[in-house]
Short mmCIF file of C-alpha atoms in Angstrom, two decimals:
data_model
loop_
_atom_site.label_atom_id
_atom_site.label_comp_id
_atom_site.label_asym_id
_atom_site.label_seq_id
_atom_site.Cartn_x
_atom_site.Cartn_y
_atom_site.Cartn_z
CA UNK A 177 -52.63 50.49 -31.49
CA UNK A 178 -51.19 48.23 -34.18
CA UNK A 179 -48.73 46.53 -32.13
CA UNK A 180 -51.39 45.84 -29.35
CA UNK A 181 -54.11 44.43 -32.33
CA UNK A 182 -50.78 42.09 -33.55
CA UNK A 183 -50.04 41.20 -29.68
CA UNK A 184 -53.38 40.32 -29.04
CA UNK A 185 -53.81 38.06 -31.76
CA UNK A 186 -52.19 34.95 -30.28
CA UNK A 187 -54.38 35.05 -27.80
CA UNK A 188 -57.43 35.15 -29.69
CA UNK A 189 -56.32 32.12 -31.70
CA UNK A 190 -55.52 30.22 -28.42
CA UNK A 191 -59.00 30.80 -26.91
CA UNK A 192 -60.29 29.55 -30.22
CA UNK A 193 -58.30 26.58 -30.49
CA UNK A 194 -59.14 25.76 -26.65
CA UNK A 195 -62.61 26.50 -26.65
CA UNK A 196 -62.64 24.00 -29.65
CA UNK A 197 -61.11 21.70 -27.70
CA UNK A 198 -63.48 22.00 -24.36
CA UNK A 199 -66.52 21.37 -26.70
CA UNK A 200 -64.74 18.15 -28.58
CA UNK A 201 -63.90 17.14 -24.92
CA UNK A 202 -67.23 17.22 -23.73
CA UNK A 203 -68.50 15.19 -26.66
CA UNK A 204 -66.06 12.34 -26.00
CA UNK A 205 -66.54 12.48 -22.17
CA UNK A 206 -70.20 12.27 -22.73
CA UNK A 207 -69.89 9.34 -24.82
CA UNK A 208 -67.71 7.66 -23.09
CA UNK A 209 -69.53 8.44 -19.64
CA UNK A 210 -66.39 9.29 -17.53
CA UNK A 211 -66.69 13.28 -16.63
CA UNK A 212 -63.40 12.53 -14.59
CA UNK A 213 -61.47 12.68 -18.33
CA UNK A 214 -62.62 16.19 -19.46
CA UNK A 215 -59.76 17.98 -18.22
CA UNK A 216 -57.31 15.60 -19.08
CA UNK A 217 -59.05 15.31 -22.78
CA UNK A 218 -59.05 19.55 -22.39
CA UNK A 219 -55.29 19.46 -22.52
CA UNK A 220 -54.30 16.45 -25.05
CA UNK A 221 -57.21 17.90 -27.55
CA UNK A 222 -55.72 21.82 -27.43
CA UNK A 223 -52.39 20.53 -27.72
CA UNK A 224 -53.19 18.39 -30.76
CA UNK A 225 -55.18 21.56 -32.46
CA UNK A 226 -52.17 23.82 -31.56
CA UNK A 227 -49.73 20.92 -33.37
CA UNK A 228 -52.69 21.05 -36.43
CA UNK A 229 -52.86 24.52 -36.77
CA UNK A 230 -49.12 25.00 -37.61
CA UNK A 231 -49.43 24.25 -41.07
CA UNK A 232 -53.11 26.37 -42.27
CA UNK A 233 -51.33 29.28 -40.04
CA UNK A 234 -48.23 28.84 -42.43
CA UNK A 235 -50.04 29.32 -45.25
CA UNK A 236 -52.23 31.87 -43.65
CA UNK A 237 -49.32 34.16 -42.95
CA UNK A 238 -47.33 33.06 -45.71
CA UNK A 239 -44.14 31.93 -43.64
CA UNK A 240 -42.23 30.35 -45.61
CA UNK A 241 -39.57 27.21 -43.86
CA UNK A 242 -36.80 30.00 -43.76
CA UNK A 243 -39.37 32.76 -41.37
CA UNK A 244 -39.07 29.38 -39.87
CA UNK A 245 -35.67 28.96 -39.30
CA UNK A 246 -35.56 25.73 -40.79
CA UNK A 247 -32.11 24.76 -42.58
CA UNK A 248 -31.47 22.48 -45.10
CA UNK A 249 -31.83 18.57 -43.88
CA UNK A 250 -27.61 18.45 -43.42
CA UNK A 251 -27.64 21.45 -41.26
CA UNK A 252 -30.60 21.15 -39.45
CA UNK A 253 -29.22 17.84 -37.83
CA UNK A 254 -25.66 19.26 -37.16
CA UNK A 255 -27.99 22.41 -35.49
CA UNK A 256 -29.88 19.57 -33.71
CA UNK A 257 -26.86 17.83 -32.06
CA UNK A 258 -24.91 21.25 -31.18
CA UNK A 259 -28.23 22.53 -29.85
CA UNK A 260 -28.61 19.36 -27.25
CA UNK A 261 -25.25 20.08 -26.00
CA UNK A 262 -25.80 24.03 -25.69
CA UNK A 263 -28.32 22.72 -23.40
CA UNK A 264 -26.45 20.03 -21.32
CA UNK A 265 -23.75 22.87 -20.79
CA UNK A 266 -26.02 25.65 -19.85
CA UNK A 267 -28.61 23.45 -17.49
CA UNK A 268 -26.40 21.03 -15.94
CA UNK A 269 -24.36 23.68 -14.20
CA UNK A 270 -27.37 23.84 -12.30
CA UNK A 271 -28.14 19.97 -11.63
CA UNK A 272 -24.56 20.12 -10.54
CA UNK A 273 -25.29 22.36 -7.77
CA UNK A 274 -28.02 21.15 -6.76
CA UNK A 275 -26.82 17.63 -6.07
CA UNK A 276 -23.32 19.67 -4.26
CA UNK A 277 -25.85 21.57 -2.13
CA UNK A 278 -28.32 18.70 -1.13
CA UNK A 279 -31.25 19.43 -2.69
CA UNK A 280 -31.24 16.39 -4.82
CA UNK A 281 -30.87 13.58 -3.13
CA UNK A 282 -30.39 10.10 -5.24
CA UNK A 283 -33.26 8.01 -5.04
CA UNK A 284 -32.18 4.77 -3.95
CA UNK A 285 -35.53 3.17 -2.86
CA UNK A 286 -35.82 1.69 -6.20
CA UNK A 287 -33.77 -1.71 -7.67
CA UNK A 288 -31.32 -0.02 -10.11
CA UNK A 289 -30.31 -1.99 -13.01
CA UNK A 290 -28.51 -1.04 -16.54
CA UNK A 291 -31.99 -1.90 -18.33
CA UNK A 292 -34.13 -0.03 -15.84
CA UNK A 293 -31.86 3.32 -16.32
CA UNK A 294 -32.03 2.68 -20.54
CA UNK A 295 -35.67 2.63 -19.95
CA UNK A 296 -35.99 5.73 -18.70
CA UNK A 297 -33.22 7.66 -20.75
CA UNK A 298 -35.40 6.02 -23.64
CA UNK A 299 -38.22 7.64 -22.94
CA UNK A 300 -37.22 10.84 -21.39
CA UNK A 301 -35.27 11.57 -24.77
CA UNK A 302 -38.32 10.92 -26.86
CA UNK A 303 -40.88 13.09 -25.03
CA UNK A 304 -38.13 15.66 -24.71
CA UNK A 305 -37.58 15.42 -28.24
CA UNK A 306 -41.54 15.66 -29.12
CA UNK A 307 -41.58 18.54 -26.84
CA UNK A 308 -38.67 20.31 -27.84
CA UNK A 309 -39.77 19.80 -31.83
CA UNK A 310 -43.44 21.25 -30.97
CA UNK A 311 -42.72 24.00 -28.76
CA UNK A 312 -40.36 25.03 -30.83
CA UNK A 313 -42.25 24.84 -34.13
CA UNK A 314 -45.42 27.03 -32.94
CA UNK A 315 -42.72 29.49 -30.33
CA UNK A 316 -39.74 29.92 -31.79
CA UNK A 317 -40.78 29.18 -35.47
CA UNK A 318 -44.40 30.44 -36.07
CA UNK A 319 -45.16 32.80 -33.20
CA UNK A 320 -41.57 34.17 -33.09
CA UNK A 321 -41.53 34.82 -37.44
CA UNK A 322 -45.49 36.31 -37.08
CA UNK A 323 -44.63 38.84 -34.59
CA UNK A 324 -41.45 40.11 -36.51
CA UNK A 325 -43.40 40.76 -39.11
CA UNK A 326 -45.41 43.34 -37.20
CA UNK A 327 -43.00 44.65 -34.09
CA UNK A 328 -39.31 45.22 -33.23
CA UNK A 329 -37.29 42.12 -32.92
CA UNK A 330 -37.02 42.92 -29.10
CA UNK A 331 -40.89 43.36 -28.52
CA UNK A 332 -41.42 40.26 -30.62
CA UNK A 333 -39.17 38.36 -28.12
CA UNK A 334 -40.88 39.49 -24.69
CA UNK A 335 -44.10 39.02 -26.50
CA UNK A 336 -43.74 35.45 -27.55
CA UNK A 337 -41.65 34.92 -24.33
CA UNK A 338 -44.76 35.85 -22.50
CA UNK A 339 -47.16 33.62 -24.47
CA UNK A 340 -44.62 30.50 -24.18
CA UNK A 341 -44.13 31.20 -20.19
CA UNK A 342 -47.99 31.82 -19.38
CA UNK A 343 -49.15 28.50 -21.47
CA UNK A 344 -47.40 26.20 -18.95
CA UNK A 345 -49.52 27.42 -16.35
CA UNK A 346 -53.06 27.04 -18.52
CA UNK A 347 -54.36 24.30 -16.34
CA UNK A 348 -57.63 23.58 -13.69
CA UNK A 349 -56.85 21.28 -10.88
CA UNK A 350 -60.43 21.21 -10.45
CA UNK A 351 -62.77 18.01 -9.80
CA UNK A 352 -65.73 17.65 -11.78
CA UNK A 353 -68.98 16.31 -10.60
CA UNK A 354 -71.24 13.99 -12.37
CA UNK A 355 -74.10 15.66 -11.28
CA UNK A 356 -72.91 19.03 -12.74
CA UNK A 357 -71.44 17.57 -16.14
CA UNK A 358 -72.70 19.65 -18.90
CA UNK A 359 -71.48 21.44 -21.99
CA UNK A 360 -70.53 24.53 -19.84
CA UNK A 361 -68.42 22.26 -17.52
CA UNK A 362 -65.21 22.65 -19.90
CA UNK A 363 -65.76 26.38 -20.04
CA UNK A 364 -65.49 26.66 -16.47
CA UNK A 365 -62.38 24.51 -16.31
CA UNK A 366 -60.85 26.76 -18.90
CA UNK A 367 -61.82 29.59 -16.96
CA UNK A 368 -59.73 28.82 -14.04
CA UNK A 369 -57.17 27.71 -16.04
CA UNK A 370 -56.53 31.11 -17.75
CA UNK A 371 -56.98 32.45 -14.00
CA UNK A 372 -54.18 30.13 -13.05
CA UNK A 373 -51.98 31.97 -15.37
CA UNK A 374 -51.61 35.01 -12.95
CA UNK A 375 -51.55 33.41 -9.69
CA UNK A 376 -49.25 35.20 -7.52
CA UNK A 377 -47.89 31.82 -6.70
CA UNK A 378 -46.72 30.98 -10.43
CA UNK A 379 -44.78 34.43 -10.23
CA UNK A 380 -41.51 32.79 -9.30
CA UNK A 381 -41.81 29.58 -12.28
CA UNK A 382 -43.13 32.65 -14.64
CA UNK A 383 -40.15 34.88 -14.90
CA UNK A 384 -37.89 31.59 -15.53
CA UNK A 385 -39.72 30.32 -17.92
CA UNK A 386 -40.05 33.77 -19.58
CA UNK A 387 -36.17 33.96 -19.41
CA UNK A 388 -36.10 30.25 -20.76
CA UNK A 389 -38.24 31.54 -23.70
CA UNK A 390 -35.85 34.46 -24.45
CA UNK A 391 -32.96 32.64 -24.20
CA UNK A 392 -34.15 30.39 -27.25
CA UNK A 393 -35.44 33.73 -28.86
CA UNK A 394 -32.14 34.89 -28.57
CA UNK A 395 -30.72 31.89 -30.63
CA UNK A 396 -33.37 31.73 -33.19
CA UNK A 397 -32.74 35.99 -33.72
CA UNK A 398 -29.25 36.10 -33.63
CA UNK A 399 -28.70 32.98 -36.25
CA UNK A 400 -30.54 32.47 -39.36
CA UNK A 401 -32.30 29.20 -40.05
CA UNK A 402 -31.45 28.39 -36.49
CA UNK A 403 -34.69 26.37 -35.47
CA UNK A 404 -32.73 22.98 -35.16
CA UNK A 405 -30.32 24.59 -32.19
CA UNK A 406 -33.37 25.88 -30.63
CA UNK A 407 -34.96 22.42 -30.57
CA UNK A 408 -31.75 20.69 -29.66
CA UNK A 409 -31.26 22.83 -26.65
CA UNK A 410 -35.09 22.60 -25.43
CA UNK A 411 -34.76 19.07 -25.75
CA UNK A 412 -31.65 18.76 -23.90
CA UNK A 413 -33.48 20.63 -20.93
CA UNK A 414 -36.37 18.91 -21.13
CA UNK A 415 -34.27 15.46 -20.96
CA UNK A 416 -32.39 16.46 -18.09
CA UNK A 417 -35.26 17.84 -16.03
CA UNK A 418 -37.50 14.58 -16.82
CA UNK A 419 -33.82 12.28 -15.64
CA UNK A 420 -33.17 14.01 -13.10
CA UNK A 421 -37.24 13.98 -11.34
CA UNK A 422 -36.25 9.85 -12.22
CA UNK A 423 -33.03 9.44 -10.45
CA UNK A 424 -33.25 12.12 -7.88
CA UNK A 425 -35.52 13.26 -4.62
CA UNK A 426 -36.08 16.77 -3.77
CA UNK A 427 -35.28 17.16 -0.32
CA UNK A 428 -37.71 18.97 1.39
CA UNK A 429 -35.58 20.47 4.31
CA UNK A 430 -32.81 21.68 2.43
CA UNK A 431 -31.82 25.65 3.28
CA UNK A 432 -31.31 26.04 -0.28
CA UNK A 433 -34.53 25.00 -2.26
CA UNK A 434 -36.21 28.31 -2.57
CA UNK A 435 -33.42 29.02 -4.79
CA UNK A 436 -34.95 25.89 -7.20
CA UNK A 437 -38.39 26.46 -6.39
CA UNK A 438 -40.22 27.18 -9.59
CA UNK A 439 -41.58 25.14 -12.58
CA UNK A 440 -40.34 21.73 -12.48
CA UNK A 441 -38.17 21.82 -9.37
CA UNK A 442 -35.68 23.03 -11.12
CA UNK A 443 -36.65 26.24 -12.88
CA UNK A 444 -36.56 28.49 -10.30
CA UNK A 445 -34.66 31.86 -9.13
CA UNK A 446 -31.20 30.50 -10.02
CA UNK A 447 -31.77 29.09 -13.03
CA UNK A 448 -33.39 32.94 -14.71
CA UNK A 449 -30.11 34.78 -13.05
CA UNK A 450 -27.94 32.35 -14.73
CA UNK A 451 -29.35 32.29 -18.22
CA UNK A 452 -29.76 36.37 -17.66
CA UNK A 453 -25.86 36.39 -17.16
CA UNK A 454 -24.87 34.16 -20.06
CA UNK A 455 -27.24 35.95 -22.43
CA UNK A 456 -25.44 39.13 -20.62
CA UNK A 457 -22.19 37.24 -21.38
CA UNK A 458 -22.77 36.94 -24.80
CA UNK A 459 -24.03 40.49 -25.96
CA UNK A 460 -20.57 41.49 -24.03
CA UNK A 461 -18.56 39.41 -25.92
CA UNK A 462 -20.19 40.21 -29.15
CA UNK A 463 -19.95 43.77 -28.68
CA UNK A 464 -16.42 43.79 -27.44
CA UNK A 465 -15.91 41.60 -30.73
CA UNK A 466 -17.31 43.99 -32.59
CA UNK A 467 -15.61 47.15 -31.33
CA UNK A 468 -12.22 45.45 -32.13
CA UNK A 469 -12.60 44.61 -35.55
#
């Protein structure tokens, strides 16, 4: 019963935060007159209160910046650069095989140029960076060190795994009517958007992400003060996923693309068996390290 009050918890604090945000939406889209913006205002608003709520829920559970994972300033930016290239080494494997196989297929409708490729490694690195440092943060750093606290290490994982994998499918693709804009209009957006969570069509995007999220577990549990590789490596993913959707075409036809199919094109079947087998690869290692000391 304990564990399921402490599991639950999360949850509770994420309907508060995005209920707060459908009713702050509504004002602005009310005063602003555009009911078109309330789901897009949903989103930005829950986000921001999730970012906000870091720090009171710090202090609230009394983590400290090591529960964290967070090194001192010198370490934290060696963790940050080794992260990023844990994950260029583990993801690009699979852009590697994709482009071999044909289901990327360069985009060359558009006028390359050395400035229009800096552009967009520019800002692919800095919203994989933002990403990578939030997720992380509230994931890996706060959710992660709360559930410790309460469960074993391995229930903690699956638990916040769950949480980070079912957020990315929190959304409504739902058109809103001015005729029907009212207070309870952001309510029933958030409705379907929890709904969305278990759609039988998110199954295939869910389990990678959920592997995705215990991979980084893994690293945050297995070093101390390790929240700087975690970032690094989410941000590296992130980078290459948001480069590759600007330099590449998914082609449609290809035999192979239900192997890809999941969140981001990319995400899919493939990518969960081959962070399953280096995870796999590691405990191996570590205990056949261990058994020969």
């Amino acid at each position: 019963m304990r564990y399921i009050f402490y599991a639950l918890v999360p949850l509770l604090v994420l309907l508060a935060v995005t209920s707060s945000a459908c009713v702050l939406a509504y004002l602005i889209t009310w005063g602003l007159d555009d009911p078109s913006l309330l789901r897009k205002l949903i989103i930005r608003i829950s986000q921001i209160l999730l970012l906000l709520s870091i720090y009171p829920v710090m202090r609230l559970l009394k983590l400290s910046k090591d529960d964290l994972g967070i090194a001192e300033k010198p370490l934290f930016i060696r963790q940050l650069f080794k992260g990023f290239g844990i994950g260029l080494l583990t993801l690009l494997p699979i852009f590697m095989v994709m482009a071999i196989i044909g289901v990327n297929v360069f985009d060359d409708s558009q006028a390359w140029s050395i400035g229009l490729v800096a552009k967009k490694l520019a800002i692919a690195f800095s919203l994989a960076a933002l990403i990578g440092v939030v997720e992380e943060l509230v994931f890996r750093g706060m959710l992660l060190a709360g559930l410790r606290r309460n469960m074993p290490v391995i229930v903690a994982i699956i638990l916040g795994s769950i949480y980070y994998a079912g957020l990315h499918f929190l959304d409504s693709k739902s058109t809103i009517s001015p005729a029907t804009f009212n207070i309870l209009t952001g309510f029933q957006l958030l409705s379907e958007a929890y709904g969305n969570v278990f759609n039988s069509e998110n199954t295939t995007a869910f389990f990678a992400l959920l592997m995705v999220g215990v991979f980084l577990s893994v690293i945050r549990t297995q070093i101390k003060q390790s929240i700087g590789l975690c970032i690094g490596c989410h941000a590296a993913w992130v980078w290459q996923i948001k480069m590759s959707k600007s330099l590449f075409n998914t082609n449609p036809h290809s035999e192979y693309l239900s192997y890809f199919n999941g969140h981001s094109g990319v995400l899919g079947p493939l990518a969960t068996v081959w962070l399953l087998v280096i995870l796999l690869g590691y405990f191996g290692y570590k205990k056949g390290f261990l058994s020969a000391k």
